[in-house]
Short mmCIF file of C-alpha atoms and ligand atoms in Angstrom, two decimals:
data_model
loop_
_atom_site.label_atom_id
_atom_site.label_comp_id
_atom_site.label_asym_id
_atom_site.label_seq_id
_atom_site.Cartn_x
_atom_site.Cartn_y
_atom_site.Cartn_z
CA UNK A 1 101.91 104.62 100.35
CA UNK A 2 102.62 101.92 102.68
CA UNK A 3 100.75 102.08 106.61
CA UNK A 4 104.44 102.27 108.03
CA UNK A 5 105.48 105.22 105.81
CA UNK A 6 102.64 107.20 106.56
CA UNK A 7 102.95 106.81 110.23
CA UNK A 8 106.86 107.99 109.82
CA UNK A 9 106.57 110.96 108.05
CA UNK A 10 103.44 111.85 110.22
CA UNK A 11 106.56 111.69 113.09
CA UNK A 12 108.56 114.16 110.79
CA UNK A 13 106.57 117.54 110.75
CA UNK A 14 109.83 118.64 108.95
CA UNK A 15 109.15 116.55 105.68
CA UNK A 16 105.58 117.11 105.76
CA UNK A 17 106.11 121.15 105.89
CA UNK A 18 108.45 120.71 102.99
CA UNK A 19 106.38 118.50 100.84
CA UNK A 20 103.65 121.03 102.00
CA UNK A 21 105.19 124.28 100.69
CA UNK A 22 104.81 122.65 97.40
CA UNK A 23 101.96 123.15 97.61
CA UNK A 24 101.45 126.42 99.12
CA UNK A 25 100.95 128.38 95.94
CA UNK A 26 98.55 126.18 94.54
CA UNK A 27 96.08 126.28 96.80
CA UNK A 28 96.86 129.72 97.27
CA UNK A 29 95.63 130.39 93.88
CA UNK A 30 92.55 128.76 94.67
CA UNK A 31 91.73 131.07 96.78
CA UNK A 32 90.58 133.91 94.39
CA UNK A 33 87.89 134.89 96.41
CA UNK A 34 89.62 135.30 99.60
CA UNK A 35 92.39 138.57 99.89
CA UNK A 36 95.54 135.92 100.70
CA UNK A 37 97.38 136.61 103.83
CA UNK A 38 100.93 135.41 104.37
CA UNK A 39 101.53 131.62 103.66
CA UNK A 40 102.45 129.40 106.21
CA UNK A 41 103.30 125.57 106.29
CA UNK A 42 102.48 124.55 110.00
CA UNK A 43 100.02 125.55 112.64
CA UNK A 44 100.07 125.93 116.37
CA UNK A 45 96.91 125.79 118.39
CA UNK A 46 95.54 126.78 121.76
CA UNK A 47 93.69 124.21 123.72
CA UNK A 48 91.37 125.52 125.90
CA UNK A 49 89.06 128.20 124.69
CA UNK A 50 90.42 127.57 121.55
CA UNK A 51 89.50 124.14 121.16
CA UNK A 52 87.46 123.52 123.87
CA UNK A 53 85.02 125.10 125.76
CA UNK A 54 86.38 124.75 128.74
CA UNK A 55 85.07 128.57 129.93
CA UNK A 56 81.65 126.93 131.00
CA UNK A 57 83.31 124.73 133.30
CA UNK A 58 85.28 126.65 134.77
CA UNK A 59 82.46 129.19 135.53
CA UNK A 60 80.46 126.78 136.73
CA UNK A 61 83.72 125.36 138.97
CA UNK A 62 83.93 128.75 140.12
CA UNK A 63 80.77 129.30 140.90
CA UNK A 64 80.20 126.59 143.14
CA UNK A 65 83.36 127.54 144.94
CA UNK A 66 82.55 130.65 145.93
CA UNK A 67 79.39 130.52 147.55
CA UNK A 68 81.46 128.38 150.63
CA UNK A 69 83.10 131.83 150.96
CA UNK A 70 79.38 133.81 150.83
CA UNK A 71 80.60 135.15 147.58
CA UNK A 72 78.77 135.24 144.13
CA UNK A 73 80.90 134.80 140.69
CA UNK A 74 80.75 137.13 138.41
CA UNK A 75 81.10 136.38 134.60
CA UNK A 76 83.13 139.62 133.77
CA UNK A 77 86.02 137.62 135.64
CA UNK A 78 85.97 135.38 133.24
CA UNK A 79 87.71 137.96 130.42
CA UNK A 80 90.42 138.48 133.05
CA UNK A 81 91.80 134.99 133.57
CA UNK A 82 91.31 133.71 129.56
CA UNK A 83 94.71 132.45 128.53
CA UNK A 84 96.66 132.95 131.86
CA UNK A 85 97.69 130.03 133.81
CA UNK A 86 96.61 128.88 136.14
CA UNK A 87 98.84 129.54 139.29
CA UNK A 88 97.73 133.26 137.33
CA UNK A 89 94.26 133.16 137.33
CA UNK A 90 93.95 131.89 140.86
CA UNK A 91 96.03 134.92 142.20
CA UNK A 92 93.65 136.81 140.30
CA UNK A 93 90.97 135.10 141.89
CA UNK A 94 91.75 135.21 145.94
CA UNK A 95 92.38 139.20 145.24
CA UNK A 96 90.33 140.46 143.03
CA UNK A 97 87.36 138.25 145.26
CA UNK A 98 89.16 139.15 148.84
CA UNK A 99 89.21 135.04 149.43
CA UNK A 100 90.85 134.61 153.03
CA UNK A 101 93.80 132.20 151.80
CA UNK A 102 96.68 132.03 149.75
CA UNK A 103 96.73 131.54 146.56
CA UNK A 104 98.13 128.13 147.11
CA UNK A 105 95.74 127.09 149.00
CA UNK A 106 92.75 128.03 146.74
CA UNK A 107 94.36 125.66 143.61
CA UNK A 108 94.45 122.67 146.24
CA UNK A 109 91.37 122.92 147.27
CA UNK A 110 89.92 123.66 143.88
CA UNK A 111 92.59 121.61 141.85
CA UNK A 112 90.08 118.27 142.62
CA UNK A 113 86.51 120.18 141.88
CA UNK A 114 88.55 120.62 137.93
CA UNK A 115 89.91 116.69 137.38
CA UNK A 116 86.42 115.77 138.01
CA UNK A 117 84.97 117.88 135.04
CA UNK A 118 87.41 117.47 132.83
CA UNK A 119 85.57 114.83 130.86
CA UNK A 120 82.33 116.24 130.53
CA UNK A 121 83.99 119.62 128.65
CA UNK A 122 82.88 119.49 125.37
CA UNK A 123 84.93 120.73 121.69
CA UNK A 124 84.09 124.15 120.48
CA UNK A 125 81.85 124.05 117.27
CA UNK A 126 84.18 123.70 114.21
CA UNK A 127 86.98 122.34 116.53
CA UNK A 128 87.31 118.33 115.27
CA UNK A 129 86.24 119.63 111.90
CA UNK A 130 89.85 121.52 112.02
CA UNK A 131 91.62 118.66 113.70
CA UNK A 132 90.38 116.03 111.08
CA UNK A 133 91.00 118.48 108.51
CA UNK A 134 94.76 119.30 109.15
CA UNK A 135 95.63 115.88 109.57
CA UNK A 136 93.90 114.52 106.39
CA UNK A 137 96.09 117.06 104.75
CA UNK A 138 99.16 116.39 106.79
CA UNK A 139 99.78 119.90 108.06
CA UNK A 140 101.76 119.39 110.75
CA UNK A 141 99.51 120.72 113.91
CA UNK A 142 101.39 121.90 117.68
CA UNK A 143 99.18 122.07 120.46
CA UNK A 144 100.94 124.72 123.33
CA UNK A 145 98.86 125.44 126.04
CA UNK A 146 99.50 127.14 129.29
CA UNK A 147 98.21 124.57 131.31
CA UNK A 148 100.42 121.19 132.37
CA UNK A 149 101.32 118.58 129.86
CA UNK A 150 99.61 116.41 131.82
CA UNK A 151 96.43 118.10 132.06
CA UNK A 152 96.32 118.97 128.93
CA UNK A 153 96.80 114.65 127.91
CA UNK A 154 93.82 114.29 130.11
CA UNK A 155 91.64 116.81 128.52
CA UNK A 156 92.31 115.90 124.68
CA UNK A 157 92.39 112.02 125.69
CA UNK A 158 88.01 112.02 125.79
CA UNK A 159 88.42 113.26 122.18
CA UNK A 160 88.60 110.91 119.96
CA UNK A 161 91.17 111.07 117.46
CA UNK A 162 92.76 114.57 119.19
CA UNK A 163 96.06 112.59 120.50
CA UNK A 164 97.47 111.59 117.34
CA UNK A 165 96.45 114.88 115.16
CA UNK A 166 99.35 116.67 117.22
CA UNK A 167 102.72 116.01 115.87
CA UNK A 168 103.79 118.20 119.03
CA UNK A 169 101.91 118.75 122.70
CA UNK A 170 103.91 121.80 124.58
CA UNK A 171 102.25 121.91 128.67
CA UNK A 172 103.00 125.72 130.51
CA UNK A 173 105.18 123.36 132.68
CA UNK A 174 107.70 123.02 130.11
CA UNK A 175 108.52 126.49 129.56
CA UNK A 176 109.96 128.98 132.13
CA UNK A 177 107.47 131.74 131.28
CA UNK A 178 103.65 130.78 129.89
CA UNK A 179 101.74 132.91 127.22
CA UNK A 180 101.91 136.20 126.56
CA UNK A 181 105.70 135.13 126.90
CA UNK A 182 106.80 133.93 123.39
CA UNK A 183 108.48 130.96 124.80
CA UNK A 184 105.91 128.31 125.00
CA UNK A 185 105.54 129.06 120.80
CA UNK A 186 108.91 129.22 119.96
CA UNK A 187 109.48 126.15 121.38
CA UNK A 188 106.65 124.60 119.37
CA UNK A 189 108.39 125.90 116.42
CA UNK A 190 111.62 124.55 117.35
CA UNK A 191 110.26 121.23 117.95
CA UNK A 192 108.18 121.33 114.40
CA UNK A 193 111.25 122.28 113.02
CA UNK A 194 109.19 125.17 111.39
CA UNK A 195 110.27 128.70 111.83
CA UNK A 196 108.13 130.80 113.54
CA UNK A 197 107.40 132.94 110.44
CA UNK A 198 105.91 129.97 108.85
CA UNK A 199 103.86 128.98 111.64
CA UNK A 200 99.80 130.18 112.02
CA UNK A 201 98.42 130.25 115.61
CA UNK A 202 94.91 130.09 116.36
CA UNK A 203 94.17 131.65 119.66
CA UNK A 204 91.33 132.37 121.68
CA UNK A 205 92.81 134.62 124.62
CA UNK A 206 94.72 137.96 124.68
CA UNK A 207 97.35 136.85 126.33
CA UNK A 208 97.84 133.96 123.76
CA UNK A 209 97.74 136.73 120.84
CA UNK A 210 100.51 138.61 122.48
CA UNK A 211 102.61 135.28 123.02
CA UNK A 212 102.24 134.52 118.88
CA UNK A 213 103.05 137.84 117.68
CA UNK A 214 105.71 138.15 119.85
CA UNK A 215 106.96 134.91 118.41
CA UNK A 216 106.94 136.30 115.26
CA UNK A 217 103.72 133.93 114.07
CA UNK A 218 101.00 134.56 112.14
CA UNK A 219 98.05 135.28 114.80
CA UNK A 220 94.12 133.93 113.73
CA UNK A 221 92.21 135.28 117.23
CA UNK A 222 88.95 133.44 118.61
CA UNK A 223 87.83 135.83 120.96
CA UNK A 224 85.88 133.18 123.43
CA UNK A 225 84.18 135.96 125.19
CA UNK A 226 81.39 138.09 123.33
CA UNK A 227 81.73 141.46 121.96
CA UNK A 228 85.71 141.64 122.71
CA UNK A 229 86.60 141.74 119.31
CA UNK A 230 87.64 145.59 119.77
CA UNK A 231 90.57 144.32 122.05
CA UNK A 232 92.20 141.69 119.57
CA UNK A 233 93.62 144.40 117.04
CA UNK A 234 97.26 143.54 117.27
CA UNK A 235 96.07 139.81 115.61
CA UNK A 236 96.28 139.33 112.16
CA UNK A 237 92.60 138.18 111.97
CA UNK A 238 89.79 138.10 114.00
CA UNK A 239 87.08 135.61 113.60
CA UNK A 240 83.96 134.93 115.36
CA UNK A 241 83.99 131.14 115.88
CA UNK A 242 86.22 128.20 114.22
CA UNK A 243 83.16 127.78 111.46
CA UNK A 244 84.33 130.98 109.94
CA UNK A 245 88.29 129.85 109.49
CA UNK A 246 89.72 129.92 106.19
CA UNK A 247 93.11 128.06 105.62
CA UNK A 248 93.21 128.81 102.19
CA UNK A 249 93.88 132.59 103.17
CA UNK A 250 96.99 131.20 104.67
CA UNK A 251 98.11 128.95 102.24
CA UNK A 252 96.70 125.97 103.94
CA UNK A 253 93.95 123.36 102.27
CA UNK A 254 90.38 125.39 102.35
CA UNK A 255 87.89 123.61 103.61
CA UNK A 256 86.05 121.31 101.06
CA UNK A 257 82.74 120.99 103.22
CA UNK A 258 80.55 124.41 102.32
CA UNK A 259 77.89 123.46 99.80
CA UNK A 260 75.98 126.37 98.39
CA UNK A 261 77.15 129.05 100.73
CA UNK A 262 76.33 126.61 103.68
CA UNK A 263 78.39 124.72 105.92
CA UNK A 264 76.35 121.77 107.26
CA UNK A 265 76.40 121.36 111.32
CA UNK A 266 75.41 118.39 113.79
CA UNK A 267 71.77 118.56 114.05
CA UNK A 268 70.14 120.53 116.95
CA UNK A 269 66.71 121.07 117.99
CA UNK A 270 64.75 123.41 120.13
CA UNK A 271 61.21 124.29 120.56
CA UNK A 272 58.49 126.33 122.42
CA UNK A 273 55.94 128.81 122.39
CA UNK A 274 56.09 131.93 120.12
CA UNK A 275 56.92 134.98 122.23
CA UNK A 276 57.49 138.85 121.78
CA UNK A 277 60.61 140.32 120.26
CA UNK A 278 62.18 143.49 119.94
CA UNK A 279 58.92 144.37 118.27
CA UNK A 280 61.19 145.99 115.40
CA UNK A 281 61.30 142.61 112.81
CA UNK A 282 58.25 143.56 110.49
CA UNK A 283 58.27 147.03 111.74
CA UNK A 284 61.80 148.31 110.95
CA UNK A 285 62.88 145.45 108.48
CA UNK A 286 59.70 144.07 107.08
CA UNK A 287 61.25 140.73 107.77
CA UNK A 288 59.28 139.04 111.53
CA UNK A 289 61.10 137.11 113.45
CA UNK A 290 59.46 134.37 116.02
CA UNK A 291 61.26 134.65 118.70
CA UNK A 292 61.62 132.00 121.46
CA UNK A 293 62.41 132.23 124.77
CA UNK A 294 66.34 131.93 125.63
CA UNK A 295 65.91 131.50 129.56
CA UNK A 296 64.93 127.55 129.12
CA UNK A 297 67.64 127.33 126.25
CA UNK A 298 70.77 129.50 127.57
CA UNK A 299 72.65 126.27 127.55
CA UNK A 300 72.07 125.61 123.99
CA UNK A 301 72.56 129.18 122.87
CA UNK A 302 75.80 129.33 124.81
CA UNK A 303 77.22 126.50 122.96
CA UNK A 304 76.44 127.76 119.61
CA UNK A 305 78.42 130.55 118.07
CA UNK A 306 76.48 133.61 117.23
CA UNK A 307 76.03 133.87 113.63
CA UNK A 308 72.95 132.93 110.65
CA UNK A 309 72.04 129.13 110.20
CA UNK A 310 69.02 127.67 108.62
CA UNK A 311 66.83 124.50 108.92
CA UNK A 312 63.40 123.47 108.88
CA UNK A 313 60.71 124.93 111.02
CA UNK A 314 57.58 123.23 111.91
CA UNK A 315 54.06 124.81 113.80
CA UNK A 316 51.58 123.10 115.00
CA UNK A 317 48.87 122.89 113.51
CA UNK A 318 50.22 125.09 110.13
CA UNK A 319 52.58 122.85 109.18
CA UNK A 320 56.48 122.95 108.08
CA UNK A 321 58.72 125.49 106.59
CA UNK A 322 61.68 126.60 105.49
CA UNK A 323 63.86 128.84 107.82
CA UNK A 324 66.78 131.06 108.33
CA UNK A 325 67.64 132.20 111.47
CA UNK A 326 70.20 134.52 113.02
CA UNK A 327 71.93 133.83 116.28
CA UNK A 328 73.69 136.60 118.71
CA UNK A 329 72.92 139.98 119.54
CA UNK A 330 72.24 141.92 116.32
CA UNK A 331 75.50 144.14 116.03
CA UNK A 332 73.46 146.73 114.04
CA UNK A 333 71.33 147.14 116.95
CA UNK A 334 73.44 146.17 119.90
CA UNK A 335 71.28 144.15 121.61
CA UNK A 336 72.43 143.28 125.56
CA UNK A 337 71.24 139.60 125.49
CA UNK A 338 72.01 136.57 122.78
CA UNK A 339 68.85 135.62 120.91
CA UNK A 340 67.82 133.55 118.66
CA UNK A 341 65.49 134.68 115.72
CA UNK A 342 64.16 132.14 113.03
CA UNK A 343 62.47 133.84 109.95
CA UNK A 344 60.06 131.28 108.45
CA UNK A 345 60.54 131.67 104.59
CA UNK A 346 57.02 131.83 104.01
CA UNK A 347 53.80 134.11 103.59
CA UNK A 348 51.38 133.87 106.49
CA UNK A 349 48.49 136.05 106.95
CA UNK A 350 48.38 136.51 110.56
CA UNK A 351 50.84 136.21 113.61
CA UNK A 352 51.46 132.94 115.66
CA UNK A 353 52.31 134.25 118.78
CA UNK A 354 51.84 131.69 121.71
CA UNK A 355 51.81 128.64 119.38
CA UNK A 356 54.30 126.17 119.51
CA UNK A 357 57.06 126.62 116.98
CA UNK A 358 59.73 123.66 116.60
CA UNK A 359 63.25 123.96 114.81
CA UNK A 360 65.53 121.69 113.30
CA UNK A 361 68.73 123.38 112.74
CA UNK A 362 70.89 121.99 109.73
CA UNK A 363 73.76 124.79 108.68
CA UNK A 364 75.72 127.65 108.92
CA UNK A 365 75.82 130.54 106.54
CA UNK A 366 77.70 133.15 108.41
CA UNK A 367 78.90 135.36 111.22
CA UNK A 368 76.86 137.84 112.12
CA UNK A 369 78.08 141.64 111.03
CA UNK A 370 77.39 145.29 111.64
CA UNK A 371 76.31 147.04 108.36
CA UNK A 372 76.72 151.06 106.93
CA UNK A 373 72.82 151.30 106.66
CA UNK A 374 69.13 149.54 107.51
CA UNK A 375 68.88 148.80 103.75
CA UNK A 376 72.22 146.83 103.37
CA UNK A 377 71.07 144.63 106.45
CA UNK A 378 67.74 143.71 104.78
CA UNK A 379 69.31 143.52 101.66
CA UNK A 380 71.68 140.64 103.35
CA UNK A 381 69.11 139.15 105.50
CA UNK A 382 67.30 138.60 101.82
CA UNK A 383 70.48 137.07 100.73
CA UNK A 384 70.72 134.40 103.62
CA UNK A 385 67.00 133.70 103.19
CA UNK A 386 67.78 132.65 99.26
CA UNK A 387 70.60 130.50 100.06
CA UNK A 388 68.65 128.88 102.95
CA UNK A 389 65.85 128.31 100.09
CA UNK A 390 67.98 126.81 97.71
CA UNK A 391 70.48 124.92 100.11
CA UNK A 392 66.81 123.03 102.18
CA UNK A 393 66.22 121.25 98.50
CA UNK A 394 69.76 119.59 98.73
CA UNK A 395 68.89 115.43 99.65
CA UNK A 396 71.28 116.09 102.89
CA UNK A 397 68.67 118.86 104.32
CA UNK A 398 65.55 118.26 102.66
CA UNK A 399 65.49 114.80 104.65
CA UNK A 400 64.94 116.51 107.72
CA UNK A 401 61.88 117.89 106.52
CA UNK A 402 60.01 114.58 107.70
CA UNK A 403 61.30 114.77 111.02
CA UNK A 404 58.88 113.49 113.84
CA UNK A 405 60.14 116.10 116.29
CA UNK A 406 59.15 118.93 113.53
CA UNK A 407 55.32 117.14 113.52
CA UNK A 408 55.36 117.17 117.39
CA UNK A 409 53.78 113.63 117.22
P1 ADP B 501 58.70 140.45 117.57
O1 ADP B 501 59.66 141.50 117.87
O2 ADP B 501 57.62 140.31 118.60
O3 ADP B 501 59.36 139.14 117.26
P2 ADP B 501 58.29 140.79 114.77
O4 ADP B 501 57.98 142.09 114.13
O5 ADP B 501 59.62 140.19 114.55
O6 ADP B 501 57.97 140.96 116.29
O7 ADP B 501 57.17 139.79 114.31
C1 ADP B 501 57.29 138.46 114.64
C2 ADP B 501 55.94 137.76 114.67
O8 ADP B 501 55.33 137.80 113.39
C3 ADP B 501 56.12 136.30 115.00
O9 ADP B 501 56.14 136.06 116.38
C4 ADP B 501 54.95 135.66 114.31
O10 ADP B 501 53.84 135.63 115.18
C5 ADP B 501 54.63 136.61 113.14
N1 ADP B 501 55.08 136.15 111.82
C6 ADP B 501 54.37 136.29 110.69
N2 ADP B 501 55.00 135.82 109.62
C7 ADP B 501 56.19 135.33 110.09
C8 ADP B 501 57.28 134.68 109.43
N3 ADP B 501 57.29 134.43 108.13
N4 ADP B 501 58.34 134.31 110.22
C9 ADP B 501 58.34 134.56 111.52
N5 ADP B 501 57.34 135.15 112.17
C10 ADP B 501 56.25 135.54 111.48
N1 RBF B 502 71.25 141.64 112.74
C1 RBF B 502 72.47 142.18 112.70
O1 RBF B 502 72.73 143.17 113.36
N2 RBF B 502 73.46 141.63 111.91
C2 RBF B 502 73.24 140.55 111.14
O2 RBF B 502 74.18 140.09 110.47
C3 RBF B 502 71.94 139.97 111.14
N3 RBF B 502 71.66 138.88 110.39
C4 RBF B 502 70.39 138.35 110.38
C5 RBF B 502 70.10 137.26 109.59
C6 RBF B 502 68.82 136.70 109.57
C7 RBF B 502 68.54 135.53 108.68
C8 RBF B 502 67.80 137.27 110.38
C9 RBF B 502 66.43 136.69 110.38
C10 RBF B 502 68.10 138.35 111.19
C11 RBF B 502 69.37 138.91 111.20
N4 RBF B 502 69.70 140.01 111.98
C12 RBF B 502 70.95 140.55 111.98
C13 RBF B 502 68.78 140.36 113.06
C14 RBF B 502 67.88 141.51 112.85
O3 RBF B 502 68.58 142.64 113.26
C15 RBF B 502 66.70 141.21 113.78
O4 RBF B 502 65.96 140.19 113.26
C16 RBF B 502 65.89 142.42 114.01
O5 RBF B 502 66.64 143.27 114.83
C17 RBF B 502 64.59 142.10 114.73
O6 RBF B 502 64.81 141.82 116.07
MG1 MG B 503 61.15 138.99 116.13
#
């Protein structure tokens, strides 16, 4: 296919969801292990939240603001101005905070403090992964977000590769009503030339769930904010971060990027001294965990979805290991604060508490879950710590192994 052609069916979502039904059913019966949801041809996605984590900024925007007016921001607001717009969450804002001005006022004051920061917010984990993904496979892609168009070209433009993955951009100033109003999606339809029905949205906010069922779509919910999933039940699914999407329940291409039950990641480190847990890992599992300290790291553990990954390990003066480790807050236990505990797949005779313990951290196996007993959690934890030992042998992790930064040289 010529250059030319491809570029002008890319500008025809229509064709391309045609030529993509064909192939609905086959990749549909790929997807044996995966209960199949109903097939779609197009999808429509939220930007911020969804895409990009944009929630950090703002909090940190926030933040800053607020102190001029002696007051101190408090996360929980967050969950209450996800998804709205923002002429919305500003209302919400100079009432909810008691700010002495109008609402108008507060977005021109703060409208400058947000252009400035614009480039420095960073895509959610998984999020080019998708975009590359749907537009290798020419599924035609809509992004409709509350805020203005032209925000919204600003944002995506220090992505590279974001612009031209959108057959369709939708602002909240094009529409009479933004999200949960089904407008802003039905007009994405419209201008796919999909119908709604055939349409999957991927949404991080409540409001934005409301707006896609309401338009008749298919609903995948993100929940950006931790342990909100409870609130998401009208979507069709909920997932825990963009790593754990599956387009093959949908009909869509799956994924072709897992390699023995892991998905490899971009490369992280993180280090420090061995300090006290829970006190519960060998005790109540039989399975110790070395847990490092989260204050110096909340950054890093922000950015990364909660969930099991795996890499190499190395201690000074011991030497290097294999790993698993689980990210979040341990639904079976509930924990209050995000942690991050690395199992070190190997024997040692005494504890290492206080030494300095360095990861590398390579893949992703899975979200993390709430299990029916203590034995069905070890049992998994077990699991994770097998495919972590097989999947470290593969060329593309074992390399790592040699890392200077594991060697602390
Ligand atoms: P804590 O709640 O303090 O983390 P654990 O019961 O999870 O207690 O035990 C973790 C400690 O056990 C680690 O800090 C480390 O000193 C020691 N340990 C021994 N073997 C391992 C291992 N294979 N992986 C991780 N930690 C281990
Ligand atoms: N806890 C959970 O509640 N759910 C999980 O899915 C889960 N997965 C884990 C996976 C690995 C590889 C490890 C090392 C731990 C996991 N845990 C999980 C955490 C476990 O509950 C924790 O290590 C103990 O509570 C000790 O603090
Ligand atoms: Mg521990």
């Amino acid at each position: 296919m010529s250059g030319l052609q491809l570029v002008s069916m890319w500008h025809d979502p229509g064709t391309r969801a045609l030529r993509l039904n064909h192939n609905l059913h086959r990749f549909a019966r790929m997807s044996t292990a995966q209960p199949l949801k109903k097939l779609v041809s197009g999808v429509v996605l939220d930007l911020d939240g969804t895409l990009l984590n944009t929630d950090g900024i703002v909090s940190e925007i926030l933040k800053a603001f607020l102190v001029k007016y002696g007051k101190q921001w408090d996360g929980r607001e967050a969950l209450k101005i996800a998804g709205k717009t923002p002429f919305e969450s500003a209302a919400v804002i100079v009432e909810d905070y008691g700010l002495p001005c109008a609402t108008e006022e507060f977005i021109s004051e703060i409208t400058p403090m947000f252009s400035n920061q614009w480039c420095k917010i960073k895509a959610l984990p998984g999020a080019n992964r998708l975009i590359k993904h749907m537009r290798r496979h020419e599924v035609p892609v809509a992004l409709a977000s509350n805020s203005p168009k032209e925000n919204i070209e600003t944002k995506i433009s220090y992505h590279q590769g974001w612009k031209e993955s959108f057959s369709v951009i939708i602002g909240g100033d094009e529409v009479r009503n933004g999200k949960p109003s089904p407008e802003i999606f039905l007009e994405a339809a419209n201008r796919l030339k999909i119908e709604s029905s055939n349409l999957l949205v991927i949404e991080d906010s409540l409001p934005g769930v409301t707006a896609g069922k309401a338009a008749g779509m298919e609903v995948v919910a993100v929940p950006s904010l931790p342990k909100q999933n409870h609130l998401y039940n009208s979507a069709d699914e909920v997932i825990n971060s963009l790593l754990d999407l599956r387009p093959e329940k949908w009909g869509l291409p799956p994924f072709q990027d897992w390699i023995k039950g892991t998905l490899p990641i971009e490369p992280w480190h993180i280090g420090g001294p061995v300090i006290k847990g829970f006190g519960r890992g060998s005790k109540v599992l039989g399975i110790p965990t070395a847990n490092l300290s989260t204050e110096e790291f909340s950054d890093l553990l922000l950015e990364h979805p909660s969930g099991v990954y795996f890499g190499w390990a190395g201690l000074s003066a011991r030497g290097i290991y294999k790993m698993v480790m689980s990210i979040g807050w341990n639904p079976y236990f509930d924990n209050k604060e995000k942690t991050m505990e690395p199992w070190l797949l190997h024997k040692f005779n005494e504890d290492f508490y206080g030494e300095e313990l360095r990861l590398i951290i390579l893949g992703y196996i899975r979200p993390e879950a709430n299990f029916p007993s203590l034995e069905s959690l070890i049992a998994k934890i077990h699991e994770d710590g097998e495919i972590a030992e097989k999947a470290l042998d593969l060329p593309l992790y074992a390399k790592y192994r040699d890392d200077p930064y594991l060697k602390m040289s």
